[in-house]
PDB file of C-alpha atoms in Angstrom:
ATOM      1  CA  MET O   1     -92.380 -31.593 -38.286  1.00 52.00           C
ATOM      2  CA  LYS O   2     -93.107 -30.000 -35.066  1.00 52.00           C
ATOM      3  CA  PRO O   3     -91.383 -26.527 -34.450  1.00 51.00           C
ATOM      4  CA  ALA O   4     -89.471 -27.954 -31.108  1.00 49.00           C
ATOM      5  CA  LYS O   5     -88.020 -30.926 -32.945  1.00 49.00           C
ATOM      6  CA  HIS O   6     -87.371 -28.748 -35.712  1.00 50.00           C
ATOM      7  CA  LEU O   7     -85.299 -26.362 -33.667  1.00 45.00           C
ATOM      8  CA  LEU O   8     -83.340 -29.109 -32.171  1.00 45.00           C
ATOM      9  CA  VAL O   9     -82.222 -30.654 -35.500  1.00 42.00           C
ATOM     10  CA  VAL O  10     -81.097 -27.077 -36.726  1.00 42.00           C
ATOM     11  CA  GLY O  11     -78.996 -26.559 -33.465  1.00 48.00           C
ATOM     12  CA  ALA O  12     -77.476 -29.988 -33.798  1.00 46.00           C
ATOM     13  CA  ALA O  13     -76.491 -28.990 -37.227  1.00 47.00           C
ATOM     14  CA  ILE O  14     -74.877 -25.847 -36.148  1.00 44.00           C
ATOM     15  CA  LEU O  15     -72.924 -27.662 -33.512  1.00 43.00           C
ATOM     16  CA  LEU O  16     -71.641 -30.368 -36.012  1.00 45.00           C
ATOM     17  CA  SER O  17     -70.733 -27.661 -38.700  1.00 48.00           C
ATOM     18  CA  LEU O  18     -68.414 -25.586 -35.829  1.00 42.00           C
ATOM     19  CA  ASN O  19     -66.839 -28.755 -34.760  1.00 47.00           C
ATOM     20  CA  VAL O  20     -66.067 -29.777 -38.236  1.00 40.00           C
ATOM     21  CA  SER O  21     -64.630 -26.175 -38.958  1.00 45.00           C
ATOM     22  CA  CYS O  22     -62.383 -26.468 -36.017  1.00 43.00           C
ATOM     23  CA  ARG O  23     -61.033 -29.814 -36.704  1.00 48.00           C
ATOM     24  CA  ASP O  24     -60.432 -28.518 -40.514  1.00 49.00           C
ATOM     25  CA  ALA O  25     -58.639 -25.565 -39.254  1.00 43.00           C
ATOM     26  CA  GLN O  26     -56.109 -27.630 -37.287  1.00 45.00           C
ATOM     27  CA  GLN O  27     -55.463 -30.375 -39.965  1.00 47.00           C
ATOM     28  CA  THR O  28     -54.845 -27.273 -42.670  1.00 46.00           C
ATOM     29  CA  GLY O  29     -52.519 -25.476 -40.820  1.00 48.00           C
ATOM     30  CA  VAL O  30     -54.853 -22.260 -40.665  1.00 46.00           C
ATOM     31  CA  PRO O  31     -53.471 -20.049 -37.483  1.00 49.00           C
ATOM     32  CA  TYR O  32     -55.306 -19.593 -34.457  1.00 44.00           C
ATOM     33  CA  GLU O  33     -55.976 -15.914 -33.939  1.00 49.00           C
ATOM     34  CA  PRO O  34     -56.397 -15.376 -30.311  1.00 45.00           C
ATOM     35  CA  GLN O  35     -58.298 -12.131 -29.030  1.00 47.00           C
ATOM     36  CA  GLU O  36     -55.858  -9.298 -28.015  1.00 46.00           C
ATOM     37  CA  THR O  37     -54.719  -9.412 -24.429  1.00 40.00           C
ATOM     38  CA  VAL O  38     -53.772  -6.690 -22.247  1.00 41.00           C
ATOM     39  CA  ILE O  39     -50.756  -7.268 -19.591  1.00 40.00           C
ATOM     40  CA  ILE O  40     -50.925  -4.826 -16.372  1.00 40.00           C
ATOM     41  CA  ARG O  41     -47.525  -4.596 -14.993  1.00 42.00           C
ATOM     42  CA  SER O  42     -47.722  -3.674 -11.320  1.00 42.00           C
ATOM     43  CA  GLU O  43     -45.363  -0.813 -10.397  1.00 47.00           C
ATOM     44  CA  PRO O  44     -42.354  -2.120  -7.690  1.00 44.00           C
ATOM     45  CA  SER O  45     -43.032  -1.228  -4.273  1.00 45.00           C
ATOM     46  CA  ALA O  46     -40.621   1.047  -2.334  1.00 46.00           C
ATOM     47  CA  ASN O  47     -39.291  -2.046  -0.343  1.00 47.00           C
ATOM     48  CA  ALA O  48     -38.816  -4.546  -3.280  1.00 43.00           C
ATOM     49  CA  PRO O  49     -34.938  -4.991  -4.217  1.00 42.00           C
ATOM     50  CA  ALA O  50     -33.641  -3.582  -6.981  1.00 40.00           C
ATOM     51  CA  THR O  51     -32.775  -5.814 -10.155  1.00 37.00           C
ATOM     52  CA  VAL O  52     -30.342  -6.108 -12.778  1.00 34.00           C
ATOM     53  CA  ASP O  53     -31.215  -6.985 -16.271  1.00 35.00           C
ATOM     54  CA  SER O  54     -28.193  -9.241 -17.258  1.00 32.00           C
ATOM     55  CA  SER O  55     -28.997  -8.876 -21.002  1.00 32.00           C
ATOM     56  CA  GLU O  56     -27.660  -5.306 -20.765  1.00 33.00           C
ATOM     57  CA  GLU O  57     -24.165  -6.317 -19.678  1.00 32.00           C
ATOM     58  CA  THR O  58     -22.103  -6.538 -22.754  1.00 31.00           C
ATOM     59  CA  PRO O  59     -18.164  -6.680 -22.828  1.00 33.00           C
ATOM     60  CA  GLU O  60     -18.208  -3.019 -23.279  1.00 34.00           C
ATOM     61  CA  THR O  61     -20.890  -1.968 -20.872  1.00 33.00           C
ATOM     62  CA  GLY O  62     -20.527  -4.855 -18.353  1.00 36.00           C
ATOM     63  CA  PRO O  63     -19.949  -4.457 -14.374  1.00 38.00           C
ATOM     64  CA  LEU O  64     -16.430  -3.389 -13.897  1.00 37.00           C
ATOM     65  CA  PRO O  65     -13.937  -5.961 -12.499  1.00 37.00           C
ATOM     66  CA  PRO O  66     -13.106  -5.969  -8.741  1.00 38.00           C
ATOM     67  CA  LYS O  67      -9.987  -3.859  -7.900  1.00 36.00           C
ATOM     68  CA  PRO O  68      -7.193  -6.012  -7.073  1.00 38.00           C
ATOM     69  CA  GLU O  69      -5.562  -5.900  -3.736  1.00 39.00           C
ATOM     70  CA  THR O  70      -1.722  -4.588  -3.484  1.00 41.00           C
ATOM     71  CA  PRO O  71       0.322  -7.222  -2.673  1.00 42.00           C
ATOM     72  CA  ILE O  72       2.365  -7.127   0.486  1.00 35.00           C
ATOM     73  CA  THR O  73       6.153  -6.939   0.045  1.00 39.00           C
ATOM     74  CA  ALA O  74       8.678  -6.322   2.990  1.00 37.00           C
ATOM     75  CA  GLU O  75       9.451  -2.616   1.347  1.00 44.00           C
ATOM     76  CA  ASN O  76       5.924  -1.653   1.316  1.00 41.00           C
ATOM     77  CA  ARG O  77       5.448  -3.203   4.788  1.00 35.00           C
ATOM     78  CA  LYS O  78       8.336  -0.811   6.249  1.00 41.00           C
ATOM     79  CA  ASP O  79       6.842   2.299   4.213  1.00 46.00           C
ATOM     80  CA  ALA O  80       3.651   1.514   6.186  1.00 39.00           C
ATOM     81  CA  ASP O  81       5.408   1.847   9.466  1.00 39.00           C
ATOM     82  CA  ALA O  82       6.831   5.189   8.286  1.00 43.00           C
ATOM     83  CA  GLU O  83       4.593   8.461   9.057  1.00 40.00           C
ATOM     84  CA  THR O  84       5.388  11.449   6.660  1.00 37.00           C
ATOM     85  CA  THR O  85       5.748  14.890   8.421  1.00 41.00           C
ATOM     86  CA  GLN O  86       7.201  17.713   6.372  1.00 49.00           C
ATOM     87  CA  GLY O  87       9.198  15.706   4.263  1.00 64.00           C
ATOM     88  CA  ALA O  88      10.697  13.451   6.800  1.00 76.00           C
ATOM     89  CA  ARG O  89       9.535   9.823   7.734  1.00 91.00           C
ATOM     90  CA  GLU O  90       9.143   8.233  11.358  1.00 96.00           C
ATOM     91  CA  ILE O  91      10.296   4.674  11.963  1.00 96.00           C
ATOM     92  CA  VAL O  92       9.762   2.429  14.935  1.00 96.00           C
ATOM     93  CA  LEU O  93      12.889   0.718  16.413  1.00 97.00           C
ATOM     94  CA  GLY O  94      12.480  -2.359  18.023  1.00 95.00           C
ATOM     95  CA  LYS O  95       8.738  -1.426  19.231  1.00 94.00           C
ATOM     96  CA  ARG O  96      10.217   0.797  21.636  1.00 95.00           C
ATOM     97  CA  PHE O  97      11.068   4.251  20.121  1.00 96.00           C
ATOM     98  CA  LYS O  98      11.039   5.981  16.896  1.00 96.00           C
ATOM     99  CA  VAL O  99      13.235   8.301  15.050  1.00 97.00           C
ATOM    100  CA  THR O 100      12.792  10.829  12.146  1.00 97.00           C
ATOM    101  CA  ILE O 101      14.599   9.488   9.057  1.00 96.00           C
ATOM    102  CA  PRO O 102      15.707  12.297   6.353  1.00 96.00           C
ATOM    103  CA  GLN O 103      13.538  12.434   3.235  1.00 94.00           C
ATOM    104  CA  HIS O 104      16.759  11.692   0.893  1.00 95.00           C
ATOM    105  CA  TRP O 105      17.376   8.383   2.738  1.00 97.00           C
ATOM    106  CA  VAL O 106      16.339   5.640   0.417  1.00 97.00           C
ATOM    107  CA  SER O 107      14.506   2.977   2.139  1.00 96.00           C
ATOM    108  CA  LYS O 108      15.979  -0.577   0.915  1.00 96.00           C
ATOM    109  CA  ILE O 109      14.733  -4.349   1.895  1.00 96.00           C
ATOM    110  CA  PRO O 110      17.199  -5.188   4.543  1.00 93.00           C
ATOM    111  CA  ALA O 111      20.057  -7.376   3.285  1.00 88.00           C
ATOM    112  CA  VAL O 112      19.476  -9.983   6.231  1.00 88.00           C
ATOM    113  CA  PRO O 113      16.762 -10.668   8.112  1.00 90.00           C
ATOM    114  CA  PHE O 114      17.824  -9.629  11.533  1.00 92.00           C
ATOM    115  CA  ILE O 115      17.976  -5.793  10.319  1.00 95.00           C
ATOM    116  CA  GLU O 116      14.844  -4.079  10.938  1.00 97.00           C
ATOM    117  CA  HIS O 117      15.412  -1.199   8.900  1.00 97.00           C
ATOM    118  CA  GLU O 118      18.013  -0.262   5.980  1.00 98.00           C
ATOM    119  CA  PHE O 119      18.556   2.913   4.141  1.00 98.00           C
ATOM    120  CA  ALA O 120      20.807   3.810   1.037  1.00 98.00           C
ATOM    121  CA  VAL O 121      22.121   7.288   1.569  1.00 98.00           C
ATOM    122  CA  PRO O 122      22.976   9.011  -1.820  1.00 96.00           C
ATOM    123  CA  SER O 123      26.327   9.858  -2.809  1.00 95.00           C
ATOM    124  CA  THR O 124      27.127  13.170  -4.343  1.00 90.00           C
ATOM    125  CA  LEU O 125      30.004  11.808  -6.458  1.00 89.00           C
ATOM    126  CA  GLU O 126      29.637  10.030  -9.633  1.00 89.00           C
ATOM    127  CA  GLY O 127      30.458   6.458  -9.519  1.00 90.00           C
ATOM    128  CA  GLU O 128      30.954   6.774  -5.920  1.00 93.00           C
ATOM    129  CA  PRO O 129      28.893   3.755  -3.960  1.00 95.00           C
ATOM    130  CA  ASP O 130      25.931   4.954  -1.671  1.00 97.00           C
ATOM    131  CA  ALA O 131      26.450   4.691   1.893  1.00 98.00           C
ATOM    132  CA  ARG O 132      24.465   2.648   4.183  1.00 97.00           C
ATOM    133  CA  ILE O 133      22.154   2.784   7.255  1.00 98.00           C
ATOM    134  CA  THR O 134      20.816   0.002   9.333  1.00 97.00           C
ATOM    135  CA  PHE O 135      18.990  -0.500  12.273  1.00 98.00           C
ATOM    136  CA  MET O 136      18.980  -3.550  14.527  1.00 97.00           C
ATOM    137  CA  THR O 137      19.009  -5.104  17.836  1.00 94.00           C
ATOM    138  CA  ALA O 138      21.449  -7.316  19.178  1.00 89.00           C
ATOM    139  CA  GLY O 139      23.271  -8.781  22.056  1.00 87.00           C
ATOM    140  CA  GLY O 140      26.625  -9.264  23.304  1.00 89.00           C
ATOM    141  CA  GLY O 141      27.269  -5.781  25.435  1.00 92.00           C
ATOM    142  CA  VAL O 142      28.057  -2.134  24.631  1.00 95.00           C
ATOM    143  CA  LYS O 143      31.453  -2.614  25.061  1.00 94.00           C
ATOM    144  CA  ALA O 144      31.968  -5.884  22.935  1.00 95.00           C
ATOM    145  CA  ASN O 145      30.052  -4.467  19.983  1.00 95.00           C
ATOM    146  CA  ILE O 146      32.074  -0.969  20.043  1.00 95.00           C
ATOM    147  CA  GLU O 147      35.226  -3.347  19.958  1.00 94.00           C
ATOM    148  CA  ARG O 148      33.573  -5.359  16.971  1.00 93.00           C
ATOM    149  CA  TRP O 149      32.825  -2.021  14.962  1.00 95.00           C
ATOM    150  CA  VAL O 150      36.583  -0.469  15.643  1.00 94.00           C
ATOM    151  CA  ARG O 151      38.200  -3.754  14.362  1.00 94.00           C
ATOM    152  CA  GLN O 152      36.218  -3.567  11.067  1.00 94.00           C
ATOM    153  CA  PHE O 153      38.507  -0.628  10.253  1.00 96.00           C
ATOM    154  CA  ARG O 154      42.124  -0.773   9.328  1.00 94.00           C
ATOM    155  CA  LEU O 155      43.987   2.604  10.097  1.00 90.00           C
ATOM    156  CA  SER O 156      46.106   4.140   7.336  1.00 81.00           C
ATOM    157  CA  PRO O 157      49.949   4.346   8.205  1.00 82.00           C
ATOM    158  CA  GLY O 158      50.782   7.478  10.327  1.00 82.00           C
ATOM    159  CA  GLN O 159      46.946   7.839  11.286  1.00 82.00           C
ATOM    160  CA  ASP O 160      46.389   9.172  14.578  1.00 86.00           C
ATOM    161  CA  GLU O 161      44.219   6.669  16.468  1.00 84.00           C
ATOM    162  CA  SER O 162      42.826   9.288  18.896  1.00 82.00           C
ATOM    163  CA  LYS O 163      41.252  11.048  15.853  1.00 83.00           C
ATOM    164  CA  ALA O 164      40.306   7.998  13.761  1.00 88.00           C
ATOM    165  CA  ILE O 165      38.489   6.575  16.967  1.00 92.00           C
ATOM    166  CA  VAL O 166      36.223   8.827  18.657  1.00 94.00           C
ATOM    167  CA  GLN O 167      33.504   7.708  21.546  1.00 94.00           C
ATOM    168  CA  LYS O 168      31.281   9.752  23.573  1.00 95.00           C
ATOM    169  CA  GLN O 169      28.119   9.000  25.524  1.00 96.00           C
ATOM    170  CA  LEU O 170      24.504  11.249  25.216  1.00 94.00           C
ATOM    171  CA  GLU O 171      21.654  10.965  27.300  1.00 94.00           C
ATOM    172  CA  THR O 172      18.226  11.333  25.820  1.00 92.00           C
ATOM    173  CA  ILE O 173      14.843  10.468  27.081  1.00 93.00           C
ATOM    174  CA  GLY O 174      16.232   8.652  30.089  1.00 92.00           C
ATOM    175  CA  GLN O 175      18.370   6.378  27.812  1.00 94.00           C
ATOM    176  CA  LYS O 176      22.144   6.346  27.447  1.00 96.00           C
ATOM    177  CA  VAL O 177      23.281   6.475  23.440  1.00 98.00           C
ATOM    178  CA  HIS O 178      27.027   5.330  22.994  1.00 98.00           C
ATOM    179  CA  ILE O 179      28.416   7.387  19.855  1.00 98.00           C
ATOM    180  CA  VAL O 180      31.254   5.830  18.005  1.00 97.00           C
ATOM    181  CA  ASP O 181      33.181   7.667  14.917  1.00 97.00           C
ATOM    182  CA  VAL O 182      35.520   5.642  12.958  1.00 96.00           C
ATOM    183  CA  SER O 183      37.683   6.094   9.882  1.00 96.00           C
ATOM    184  CA  GLY O 184      40.040   4.132   7.540  1.00 95.00           C
ATOM    185  CA  THR O 185      39.942   1.188   5.595  1.00 96.00           C
ATOM    186  CA  TYR O 186      36.831  -0.369   6.307  1.00 96.00           C
ATOM    187  CA  LEU O 187      36.828  -4.309   5.877  1.00 95.00           C
ATOM    188  CA  GLU O 188      33.389  -5.037   4.818  1.00 90.00           C
ATOM    189  CA  PRO O 189      32.154  -8.715   5.418  1.00 85.00           C
ATOM    190  CA  VAL O 190      30.311  -9.923   2.735  1.00 82.00           C
ATOM    191  CA  GLY O 191      28.745 -13.345   1.685  1.00 75.00           C
ATOM    192  CA  PRO O 192      25.774 -15.555   2.955  1.00 71.00           C
ATOM    193  CA  THR O 193      28.013 -16.361   6.313  1.00 69.00           C
ATOM    194  CA  MET O 194      30.178 -12.879   6.120  1.00 70.00           C
ATOM    195  CA  GLU O 195      33.045 -15.162   5.213  1.00 75.00           C
ATOM    196  CA  ARG O 196      34.696 -12.657   2.886  1.00 88.00           C
ATOM    197  CA  VAL O 197      35.904  -9.332   3.240  1.00 91.00           C
ATOM    198  CA  ILE O 198      35.790  -6.042   1.051  1.00 93.00           C
ATOM    199  CA  GLU O 199      38.608  -3.614   1.666  1.00 95.00           C
ATOM    200  CA  ARG O 200      37.004  -0.097   1.399  1.00 95.00           C
ATOM    201  CA  THR O 201      39.577   2.773   1.611  1.00 94.00           C
ATOM    202  CA  GLY O 202      38.428   6.143   2.546  1.00 94.00           C
ATOM    203  CA  TYR O 203      35.512   4.869   4.707  1.00 96.00           C
ATOM    204  CA  ARG O 204      34.102   6.401   7.674  1.00 97.00           C
ATOM    205  CA  MET O 205      31.564   5.122  10.237  1.00 98.00           C
ATOM    206  CA  LEU O 206      28.993   6.534  12.502  1.00 98.00           C
ATOM    207  CA  GLY O 207      27.494   4.136  15.075  1.00 98.00           C
ATOM    208  CA  ALA O 208      24.761   4.741  17.767  1.00 98.00           C
ATOM    209  CA  ILE O 209      24.041   2.276  20.674  1.00 98.00           C
ATOM    210  CA  ILE O 210      20.980   2.869  22.903  1.00 97.00           C
ATOM    211  CA  GLU O 211      21.358   1.236  26.134  1.00 96.00           C
ATOM    212  CA  CYS O 212      18.056   0.873  28.044  1.00 93.00           C
ATOM    213  CA  ASN O 213      17.899   0.844  31.652  1.00 88.00           C
ATOM    214  CA  ASP O 214      16.680  -2.967  31.460  1.00 91.00           C
ATOM    215  CA  GLY O 215      19.467  -4.051  29.341  1.00 91.00           C
ATOM    216  CA  PHE O 216      17.850  -3.660  25.791  1.00 94.00           C
ATOM    217  CA  LEU O 217      20.403  -2.977  23.261  1.00 96.00           C
ATOM    218  CA  TYR O 218      19.475  -1.047  19.793  1.00 97.00           C
ATOM    219  CA  PHE O 219      22.137  -0.344  17.059  1.00 98.00           C
ATOM    220  CA  VAL O 220      22.287   2.079  14.688  1.00 98.00           C
ATOM    221  CA  LYS O 221      25.206   1.932  12.110  1.00 98.00           C
ATOM    222  CA  PHE O 222      26.134   4.440   9.169  1.00 98.00           C
ATOM    223  CA  TYR O 223      29.094   3.760   7.214  1.00 98.00           C
ATOM    224  CA  GLY O 224      30.237   4.719   3.488  1.00 97.00           C
ATOM    225  CA  PRO O 225      32.731   7.138   1.558  1.00 97.00           C
ATOM    226  CA  GLU O 226      33.942   9.447   3.984  1.00 96.00           C
ATOM    227  CA  LYS O 227      32.789  12.615   1.894  1.00 96.00           C
ATOM    228  CA  THR O 228      29.007  10.883   2.004  1.00 97.00           C
ATOM    229  CA  VAL O 229      29.060  10.172   5.696  1.00 98.00           C
ATOM    230  CA  ALA O 230      30.410  14.031   6.118  1.00 98.00           C
ATOM    231  CA  GLU O 231      27.559  15.517   4.328  1.00 97.00           C
ATOM    232  CA  ASN O 232      25.209  13.233   6.549  1.00 98.00           C
ATOM    233  CA  GLU O 233      26.836  13.690   9.807  1.00 98.00           C
ATOM    234  CA  SER O 234      24.562  16.529  11.014  1.00 97.00           C
ATOM    235  CA  ALA O 235      21.416  14.728   9.944  1.00 97.00           C
ATOM    236  CA  PHE O 236      22.405  11.335  11.456  1.00 98.00           C
ATOM    237  CA  HIS O 237      23.051  13.562  14.929  1.00 97.00           C
ATOM    238  CA  ALA O 238      19.586  15.138  14.304  1.00 97.00           C
ATOM    239  CA  MET O 239      18.240  11.723  13.878  1.00 97.00           C
ATOM    240  CA  ILE O 240      19.491  10.253  17.274  1.00 97.00           C
ATOM    241  CA  ASP O 241      18.380  13.659  18.912  1.00 96.00           C
ATOM    242  CA  SER O 242      14.838  13.119  17.504  1.00 96.00           C
ATOM    243  CA  LEU O 243      14.599   9.869  19.819  1.00 96.00           C
ATOM    244  CA  GLN O 244      11.373   9.456  21.284  1.00 95.00           C
ATOM    245  CA  VAL O 245       9.460   6.680  23.011  1.00 93.00           C
ATOM    246  CA  ALA O 246       7.089   4.709  20.357  1.00 91.00           C
ATOM    247  CA  GLY O 247       3.388   5.820  20.443  1.00 82.00           C
ATOM    248  CA  SER O 248       4.280   9.421  21.984  1.00 77.00           C
ATOM    249  CA  ARG O 249       3.363  12.659  20.136  1.00 69.00           C
TER     250      ARG O 249
END
């Protein structure tokens, strides 16, 4: 055999042997052992967005839930209108005026929709009901509303009417303020349509009507047991004296 032909035969035999070996390895389940592969990970650029590995978020270490929003209620909507200044609060009346309310008067949800603000004035006597103060707009004129307030009281036998019913007029920031002071048995209207009356003996009412030059009227009514009203009489008048135009400093 010539040398060149001999080399061809030997090379063919080697290739056949390798082919058979690879086929046998696949058939017999011998694992294939690849060469070691090195993976080079590039560093993120400064402009690349940050990513979070979600596999690390467990119930114990996962992201915090969003903070729930505070629901809006009628009570906290009125607290938001009030400004705290040295223990007192300013409230806006009819989008026109503002007054300063003592700290110990307790804000309440108005009993009826047409009342803009309502406060309870705590009693200092155990078992005695708190006094009540309301702020609202209304029509009907100054005289008619004063007469209505007076009719809500029944004087005790022998009570001096001139002392039980006191009226005076002030002027502040260019507006007239009518003050009414009535004491006796208060005929408190109750029920959805004010169809019933509860008699409250030993009651007193301080009322104020702010009369604007354009005819706008605003009403402040403070009533309750005589002792509680007397203890807060100075605070009531100080509140009226604090009357300012809304938005002013």
